CSV table of C-alpha atoms in Angstrom, one decimal:
chain,number,residue,atom,x,y,z
A,1,UNK,CA,14.7,-4.3,-20.8
A,2,UNK,CA,18.3,-4.6,-19.7
A,3,UNK,CA,19.6,-3.5,-16.3
A,4,UNK,CA,21.5,-0.5,-17.8
A,5,UNK,CA,18.4,0.5,-19.9
A,6,UNK,CA,16.1,0.3,-16.9
A,7,UNK,CA,18.5,2.3,-14.8
A,8,UNK,CA,18.8,5.0,-17.5
A,9,UNK,CA,15.0,5.2,-17.8
A,10,UNK,CA,14.5,5.7,-14.1
A,11,UNK,CA,17.2,8.4,-14.0
A,12,UNK,CA,15.8,10.2,-16.9
A,13,UNK,CA,12.2,10.2,-15.6
A,14,UNK,CA,13.3,11.2,-12.1
A,15,UNK,CA,15.4,14.1,-13.6
A,16,UNK,CA,12.5,15.4,-15.7
A,17,UNK,CA,10.1,15.2,-12.8
A,18,UNK,CA,12.4,17.0,-10.5
A,19,UNK,CA,12.9,19.8,-12.9
A,20,UNK,CA,9.1,20.1,-13.3
A,21,UNK,CA,8.6,20.1,-9.5
A,22,UNK,CA,11.3,22.7,-9.0
A,23,UNK,CA,9.7,25.0,-11.7
A,24,UNK,CA,6.3,24.7,-10.0
A,25,UNK,CA,7.8,25.6,-6.6
A,26,UNK,CA,9.6,28.6,-8.1
A,27,UNK,CA,6.4,29.9,-9.5
A,28,UNK,CA,5.0,29.9,-6.0
A,29,UNK,CA,7.7,32.2,-4.9
A,30,UNK,CA,9.8,29.7,-3.0
A,31,UNK,CA,13.5,30.4,-3.2
A,32,UNK,CA,15.8,27.6,-4.6
A,33,UNK,CA,19.4,27.1,-5.4
A,34,UNK,CA,19.6,26.2,-9.1
A,35,UNK,CA,21.2,22.8,-8.6
A,36,UNK,CA,21.9,20.2,-6.0
A,37,UNK,CA,24.4,17.3,-6.0
A,38,UNK,CA,22.6,14.1,-4.8
A,39,UNK,CA,24.1,10.7,-4.0
A,40,UNK,CA,22.6,8.1,-6.3
A,41,UNK,CA,21.8,4.5,-5.3
A,42,UNK,CA,24.7,3.1,-7.2
A,43,UNK,CA,27.4,5.3,-5.6
A,44,UNK,CA,27.5,8.1,-8.2
A,45,UNK,CA,26.7,11.7,-7.4
A,46,UNK,CA,24.1,13.3,-9.8
A,47,UNK,CA,23.5,17.0,-10.2
A,48,UNK,CA,19.7,17.5,-9.8
A,49,UNK,CA,17.5,20.5,-9.2
A,50,UNK,CA,17.0,21.2,-5.5
A,51,UNK,CA,13.3,20.9,-4.5
A,52,UNK,CA,13.4,20.5,-0.7
A,53,UNK,CA,11.9,23.5,1.1
A,54,UNK,CA,14.2,23.0,4.1
A,55,UNK,CA,17.7,22.4,2.9
A,56,UNK,CA,19.7,19.9,4.9
A,57,UNK,CA,16.6,18.1,6.1
A,58,UNK,CA,17.2,14.3,6.6
A,59,UNK,CA,15.6,12.0,4.1
A,60,UNK,CA,13.6,10.2,6.8
A,61,UNK,CA,9.9,10.7,6.4
A,62,UNK,CA,8.1,13.4,8.3
A,63,UNK,CA,5.7,11.9,10.9
A,64,UNK,CA,2.1,12.9,10.9
A,65,UNK,CA,-0.4,11.4,13.3
A,66,UNK,CA,-4.0,10.6,12.3
A,67,UNK,CA,-6.6,8.9,14.4
A,68,UNK,CA,-4.8,5.6,14.2
A,69,UNK,CA,-1.3,4.7,12.9
A,70,UNK,CA,1.3,7.4,12.2
A,71,UNK,CA,1.8,8.6,8.7
A,72,UNK,CA,5.3,8.8,7.2
A,73,UNK,CA,5.3,11.7,4.7
A,74,UNK,CA,8.3,11.7,2.3
A,75,UNK,CA,10.0,14.8,1.1
A,76,UNK,CA,9.1,16.0,-2.4
A,77,UNK,CA,12.3,14.6,-3.9
A,78,UNK,CA,11.7,11.2,-2.4
A,79,UNK,CA,8.1,11.2,-3.5
A,80,UNK,CA,9.2,11.8,-7.0
A,81,UNK,CA,11.7,8.9,-6.9
A,82,UNK,CA,9.0,6.6,-5.3
A,83,UNK,CA,6.5,7.5,-8.0
A,84,UNK,CA,9.0,6.7,-10.7
A,85,UNK,CA,9.8,3.4,-9.1
A,86,UNK,CA,6.1,2.6,-8.8
A,87,UNK,CA,5.6,3.4,-12.5
A,88,UNK,CA,8.4,0.9,-13.4
A,89,UNK,CA,7.2,-1.9,-11.1
A,90,UNK,CA,3.4,-1.6,-11.5
A,91,UNK,CA,3.1,-3.0,-15.0
A,92,UNK,CA,5.1,-6.0,-14.0
A,93,UNK,CA,2.7,-7.1,-11.3
A,94,UNK,CA,-0.7,-5.6,-12.3
A,95,UNK,CA,-1.9,-8.6,-14.4
A,96,UNK,CA,-1.2,-11.0,-11.6
A,97,UNK,CA,-3.4,-9.2,-9.0
A,98,UNK,CA,-6.7,-10.8,-8.0
A,99,UNK,CA,-10.2,-9.4,-9.0
A,100,UNK,CA,-11.0,-8.9,-5.3
A,101,UNK,CA,-8.3,-6.2,-5.0
A,102,UNK,CA,-9.6,-2.6,-5.5
A,103,UNK,CA,-7.0,-0.3,-3.9
A,104,UNK,CA,-4.8,1.9,-6.0
A,105,UNK,CA,-5.4,0.0,-9.3
A,106,UNK,CA,-6.3,1.4,-12.7
A,107,UNK,CA,-10.0,1.8,-13.1
A,108,UNK,CA,-10.8,0.7,-9.5
A,109,UNK,CA,-11.3,2.5,-6.3
A,110,UNK,CA,-13.3,2.8,-3.1
A,111,UNK,CA,-16.7,3.2,-4.9
A,112,UNK,CA,-16.2,-0.1,-6.8
A,113,UNK,CA,-15.2,-1.9,-3.5
A,114,UNK,CA,-18.2,-0.5,-1.7
A,115,UNK,CA,-20.5,-1.6,-4.5
A,116,UNK,CA,-19.1,-5.1,-4.4
A,117,UNK,CA,-19.6,-5.4,-0.6
A,118,UNK,CA,-23.2,-4.2,-1.0
A,119,UNK,CA,-23.7,-6.8,-3.8
A,120,UNK,CA,-22.4,-9.6,-1.6
A,121,UNK,CA,-24.5,-8.5,1.3
A,122,UNK,CA,-27.6,-8.5,-0.9
A,123,UNK,CA,-26.8,-12.1,-2.0
A,124,UNK,CA,-27.0,-13.3,1.6
A,125,UNK,CA,-23.3,-13.0,2.7
A,126,UNK,CA,-24.3,-11.5,6.1
A,127,UNK,CA,-21.3,-12.6,8.2
A,128,UNK,CA,-18.3,-10.4,7.9
A,129,UNK,CA,-14.7,-11.2,8.9
A,130,UNK,CA,-13.1,-7.8,9.4
A,131,UNK,CA,-9.3,-7.9,9.4
A,132,UNK,CA,-6.5,-5.6,10.4
A,133,UNK,CA,-2.8,-6.6,9.9
A,134,UNK,CA,0.8,-5.4,9.5
A,135,UNK,CA,3.3,-6.3,6.8
A,136,UNK,CA,7.0,-7.1,7.3
A,137,UNK,CA,9.8,-5.8,5.0
A,138,UNK,CA,11.4,-9.1,4.4
A,139,UNK,CA,8.4,-10.8,2.9
A,140,UNK,CA,7.8,-7.9,0.6
A,141,UNK,CA,11.4,-8.0,-0.8
A,142,UNK,CA,11.1,-11.8,-1.4
A,143,UNK,CA,8.0,-11.3,-3.6
A,144,UNK,CA,9.5,-8.4,-5.5
A,145,UNK,CA,12.7,-10.5,-6.2
A,146,UNK,CA,10.6,-13.2,-7.8
A,147,UNK,CA,9.9,-10.9,-10.8
A,148,UNK,CA,12.6,-8.2,-10.5
A,149,UNK,CA,16.3,-8.9,-10.7
A,150,UNK,CA,17.7,-5.4,-11.3
A,151,UNK,CA,19.9,-4.9,-8.2
A,152,UNK,CA,19.6,-1.1,-8.5
A,153,UNK,CA,15.8,-1.1,-8.4
A,154,UNK,CA,15.8,-3.6,-5.5
A,155,UNK,CA,18.2,-1.4,-3.5
A,156,UNK,CA,16.2,1.7,-4.1
A,157,UNK,CA,13.0,-0.1,-3.0
A,158,UNK,CA,14.6,-1.3,0.2
A,159,UNK,CA,15.8,2.2,0.9
A,160,UNK,CA,12.2,3.4,0.6
A,161,UNK,CA,11.0,0.8,3.0
A,162,UNK,CA,13.7,1.6,5.6
A,163,UNK,CA,13.7,5.4,5.3
A,164,UNK,CA,12.4,5.8,8.9
A,165,UNK,CA,10.3,8.6,10.3
A,166,UNK,CA,11.1,11.9,12.1
A,167,UNK,CA,9.0,12.0,15.2
A,168,UNK,CA,8.8,15.2,17.3
A,169,UNK,CA,10.9,15.1,20.4
A,170,UNK,CA,12.3,11.7,19.4
A,171,UNK,CA,14.2,12.4,16.2
A,172,UNK,CA,14.7,9.7,13.6
A,173,UNK,CA,12.9,6.4,14.3
A,174,UNK,CA,13.5,3.3,12.2
A,175,UNK,CA,10.6,1.6,10.3
A,176,UNK,CA,11.1,-2.1,10.8
A,177,UNK,CA,7.7,-3.4,9.7
A,178,UNK,CA,5.1,-2.6,7.1
A,179,UNK,CA,5.0,-0.3,4.1
A,180,UNK,CA,5.1,3.3,5.3
A,181,UNK,CA,1.7,4.9,5.4
A,182,UNK,CA,1.8,8.0,3.2
A,183,UNK,CA,4.5,6.8,0.9
A,184,UNK,CA,3.8,6.7,-2.8
A,185,UNK,CA,5.1,3.1,-3.2
A,186,UNK,CA,3.2,1.6,-0.3
A,187,UNK,CA,-0.1,0.7,-2.0
A,188,UNK,CA,1.6,-1.3,-4.7
A,189,UNK,CA,3.7,-3.2,-2.1
A,190,UNK,CA,0.6,-4.0,0.0
A,191,UNK,CA,-1.2,-5.3,-3.2
A,192,UNK,CA,1.8,-7.4,-4.0
A,193,UNK,CA,2.1,-8.9,-0.5
A,194,UNK,CA,-1.6,-9.8,-0.1
A,195,UNK,CA,-2.1,-11.1,-3.6
A,196,UNK,CA,-1.3,-14.8,-2.7
A,197,UNK,CA,-3.9,-14.6,0.1
A,198,UNK,CA,-6.5,-13.3,-2.3
A,199,UNK,CA,-5.9,-16.1,-4.8
A,200,UNK,CA,-6.0,-18.7,-2.0
A,201,UNK,CA,-9.4,-17.4,-0.7
A,202,UNK,CA,-10.8,-17.2,-4.2
A,203,UNK,CA,-9.7,-20.8,-4.8
A,204,UNK,CA,-11.7,-21.9,-1.8
A,205,UNK,CA,-14.8,-20.0,-3.0
A,206,UNK,CA,-14.7,-17.3,-0.2
A,207,UNK,CA,-15.7,-13.7,-1.0
A,208,UNK,CA,-13.0,-11.2,-0.2
A,209,UNK,CA,-13.1,-7.5,-0.9
A,210,UNK,CA,-9.8,-5.6,-0.3
A,211,UNK,CA,-8.6,-2.1,-0.6
A,212,UNK,CA,-4.9,-1.9,0.2
A,213,UNK,CA,-4.5,-3.4,3.7
A,214,UNK,CA,-8.2,-2.9,4.6
A,215,UNK,CA,-10.2,-6.0,3.7
A,216,UNK,CA,-13.3,-8.0,4.6
A,217,UNK,CA,-14.4,-11.5,3.9
A,218,UNK,CA,-18.1,-12.0,3.5
A,219,UNK,CA,-19.7,-15.3,4.4
A,220,UNK,CA,-23.2,-16.9,4.4
A,221,UNK,CA,-23.0,-18.5,7.9
A,222,UNK,CA,-21.2,-17.9,11.2
A,223,UNK,CA,-19.5,-21.3,10.9
A,224,UNK,CA,-18.1,-20.3,7.5
A,225,UNK,CA,-16.8,-17.0,9.0
A,226,UNK,CA,-15.1,-18.8,11.9
A,227,UNK,CA,-13.4,-21.2,9.4
A,228,UNK,CA,-12.2,-18.3,7.3
A,229,UNK,CA,-10.8,-16.5,10.4
A,230,UNK,CA,-8.9,-19.7,11.4
A,231,UNK,CA,-7.5,-20.0,7.9
A,232,UNK,CA,-6.5,-16.4,7.9
A,233,UNK,CA,-4.7,-16.7,11.2
A,234,UNK,CA,-2.8,-19.8,9.9
A,235,UNK,CA,-1.9,-18.1,6.6
A,236,UNK,CA,-0.8,-14.8,8.3
A,237,UNK,CA,1.4,-16.7,10.8
A,238,UNK,CA,3.1,-18.6,8.0
A,239,UNK,CA,3.5,-15.4,6.0
A,240,UNK,CA,5.0,-13.5,8.9
A,241,UNK,CA,2.0,-11.2,9.4
A,242,UNK,CA,0.2,-10.3,12.6
A,243,UNK,CA,-3.6,-10.0,12.8
A,244,UNK,CA,-4.7,-7.3,15.3
A,245,UNK,CA,-6.1,-9.2,18.3
A,246,UNK,CA,-9.0,-6.7,18.9
A,247,UNK,CA,-9.6,-5.1,15.5
A,248,UNK,CA,-9.9,-8.5,13.7
A,249,UNK,CA,-13.4,-9.8,14.4
A,250,UNK,CA,-16.5,-11.5,13.1
A,251,UNK,CA,-19.5,-9.3,12.6
A,252,UNK,CA,-23.2,-10.2,11.9
A,253,UNK,CA,-24.1,-7.4,9.4
A,254,UNK,CA,-27.9,-7.4,9.9
A,255,UNK,CA,-27.7,-6.9,13.7
A,256,UNK,CA,-24.4,-4.9,14.0
A,257,UNK,CA,-23.3,-3.5,10.7
A,258,UNK,CA,-19.7,-2.9,10.0
A,259,UNK,CA,-17.4,-0.1,8.7
A,260,UNK,CA,-15.4,-0.4,5.5
A,261,UNK,CA,-13.5,2.5,3.8
A,262,UNK,CA,-15.6,5.0,5.6
A,263,UNK,CA,-18.8,3.2,4.5
A,264,UNK,CA,-21.1,1.6,7.0
A,265,UNK,CA,-23.1,-1.4,6.0
A,266,UNK,CA,-26.6,-1.4,7.6
A,267,UNK,CA,-29.8,-3.4,6.9
A,268,UNK,CA,-32.7,-1.6,5.3
A,269,UNK,CA,-36.5,-2.3,6.1
A,270,UNK,CA,-36.9,-4.2,2.8
A,271,UNK,CA,-34.2,-6.7,3.7
A,272,UNK,CA,-31.4,-5.4,1.5
A,273,UNK,CA,-28.3,-3.5,2.5
A,274,UNK,CA,-27.2,0.1,1.8
A,275,UNK,CA,-24.4,2.4,2.7
A,276,UNK,CA,-24.6,5.4,5.1
């Protein structure tokens, strides 16, 4: 598909989705001005339906705090653009993703990831390398540019990554690292960034199960787990990633158990493992 054709496709899909979103909001009794002029990524100004509940709100993502990292929640308009961008990029990269990746992929999910972990535990992979890391923007864009050359798409993606967050009492805060948690495009970017690591671990015969940026490597011995952790530290350093110093650890599942995707691996009296 040519650059002009891909740009027209994105514009058309975004426009249709925005009209649909606006109609849905109107049915809920939310007042809207009929149209809104919006700056496009290539410098033009398009006339699109207005869908933002609070007009004049900055495009930075609203910040919501969970138990851990803050969540950046994009406005409805930005979520629509990100969803369209994801639909354009996902088919380009999907066939390259490793079998050990279960997060936000067609026909895969948390249940399949948990089943795979239980299967590996039952096969005797009792030592778990539990990892937590952050992903930089620069590395993401390098990987995307290996397959995507459309400057308009790349510019839009970079804007999504650097949208920033609006934090109460602090105002707009830049996002300098990682794919924003809560953004529509983030899971695809995480899958893309960690795909080389998955293929390298599979090449070495190690058993990885990953859901987005949450992953575990299951090993048969403590020595193997320590070797995996050393290799992970080396790979992440070279890739510009940072392993969390306390959350990244080696766990012996039969004696301690471990948490993965809200699922806790524990030994059963008959020597197998189950979830609780």
